[in-house]
XYZ file of C-alpha atoms in Angstrom:
101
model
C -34.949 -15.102 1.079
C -33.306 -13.272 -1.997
C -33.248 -9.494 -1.482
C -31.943 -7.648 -4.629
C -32.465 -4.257 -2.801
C -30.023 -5.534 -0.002
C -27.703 -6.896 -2.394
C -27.717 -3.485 -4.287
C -27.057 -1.927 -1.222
C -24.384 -4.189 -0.525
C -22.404 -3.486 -3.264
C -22.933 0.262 -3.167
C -21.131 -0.145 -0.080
C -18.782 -2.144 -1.619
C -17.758 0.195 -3.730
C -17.726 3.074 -1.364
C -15.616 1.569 1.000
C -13.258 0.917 -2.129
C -13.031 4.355 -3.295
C -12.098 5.391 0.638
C -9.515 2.779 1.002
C -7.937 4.045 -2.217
C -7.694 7.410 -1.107
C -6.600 5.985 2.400
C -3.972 4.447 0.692
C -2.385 6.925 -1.394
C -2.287 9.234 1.416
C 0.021 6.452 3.512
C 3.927 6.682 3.103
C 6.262 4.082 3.788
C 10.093 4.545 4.137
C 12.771 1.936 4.228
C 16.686 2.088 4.660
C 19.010 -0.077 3.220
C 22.459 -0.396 4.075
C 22.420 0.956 7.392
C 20.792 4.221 5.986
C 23.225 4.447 2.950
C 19.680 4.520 1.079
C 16.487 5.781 2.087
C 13.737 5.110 0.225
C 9.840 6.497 0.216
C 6.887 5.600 -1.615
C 3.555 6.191 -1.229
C 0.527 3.638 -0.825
C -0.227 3.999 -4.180
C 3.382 2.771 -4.834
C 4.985 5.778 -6.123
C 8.283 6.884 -5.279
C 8.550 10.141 -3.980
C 12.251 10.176 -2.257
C 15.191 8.685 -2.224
C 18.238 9.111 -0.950
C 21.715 7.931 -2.197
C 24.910 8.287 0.299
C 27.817 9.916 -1.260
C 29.526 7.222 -0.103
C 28.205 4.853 -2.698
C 28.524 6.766 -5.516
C 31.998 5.183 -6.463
C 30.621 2.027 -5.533
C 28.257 0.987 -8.408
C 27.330 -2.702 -7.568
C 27.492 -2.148 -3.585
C 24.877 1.042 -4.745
C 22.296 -1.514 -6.824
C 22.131 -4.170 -4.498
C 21.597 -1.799 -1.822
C 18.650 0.068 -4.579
C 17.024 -3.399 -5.615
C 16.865 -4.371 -1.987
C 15.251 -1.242 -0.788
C 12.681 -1.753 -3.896
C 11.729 -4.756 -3.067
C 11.299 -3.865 1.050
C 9.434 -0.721 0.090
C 7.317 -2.939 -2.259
C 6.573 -5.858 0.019
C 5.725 -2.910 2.779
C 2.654 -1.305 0.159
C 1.094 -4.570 -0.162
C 0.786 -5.690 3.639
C -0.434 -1.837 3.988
C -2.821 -2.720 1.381
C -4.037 -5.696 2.865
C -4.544 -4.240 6.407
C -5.854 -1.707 5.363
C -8.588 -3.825 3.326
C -9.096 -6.072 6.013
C -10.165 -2.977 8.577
C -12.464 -1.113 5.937
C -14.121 -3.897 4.566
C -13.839 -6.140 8.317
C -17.668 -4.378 8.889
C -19.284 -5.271 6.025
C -21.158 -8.602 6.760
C -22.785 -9.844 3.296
C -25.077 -12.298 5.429
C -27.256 -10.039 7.734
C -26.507 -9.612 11.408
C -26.345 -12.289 13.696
């Protein structure tokens, strides 16, 4: 039968669980290199950039230096997400919206 009380406590949960994982996440920090290390990259879970790294080796190199940049953008990028989704998928794995079985 239809509980509202469970389904409000539910979603407090819900949303508590959501607030930790956000803080969770920010907190994480991913690094990539690209090029061997030429570039090193770091961004936080909340996807902010908070280092990077240029070799002065590529700084007479312009195109070598962006493909190098756009690659370690998208790595760093594609590395929040999955961190995102784990992370979502161990938080939330405990909530069970059906009752215990």
């Amino acid at each position: 039968m239809f509980d509202p009380n469970k389904l409000q406590e539910l979603l407090g949960n819900i949303q508590e669980k959501a607030k930790e994982l956000e803080e969770k996440t920010k907190a994480e920090i991913y690094e990539v290199k690209s090029g061997g290390g030429l570039i090193v990259l770091k961004a936080n879970g909340a996807g902010e950039i908070i280092d990077l790294d240029i070799d002065e080796s590529l700084l007479s190199d312009k195109e070598a230096m962006q493909i190098l940049l756009i690659g370690a953008f998208n790595e760093i990028f594609e590395k929040i997400e999955e961190g995102k989704k784990s992370q979502a998928m161990g938080m939330l794995g405990g909530l069970n919206p059906f009752g215990q079985k």
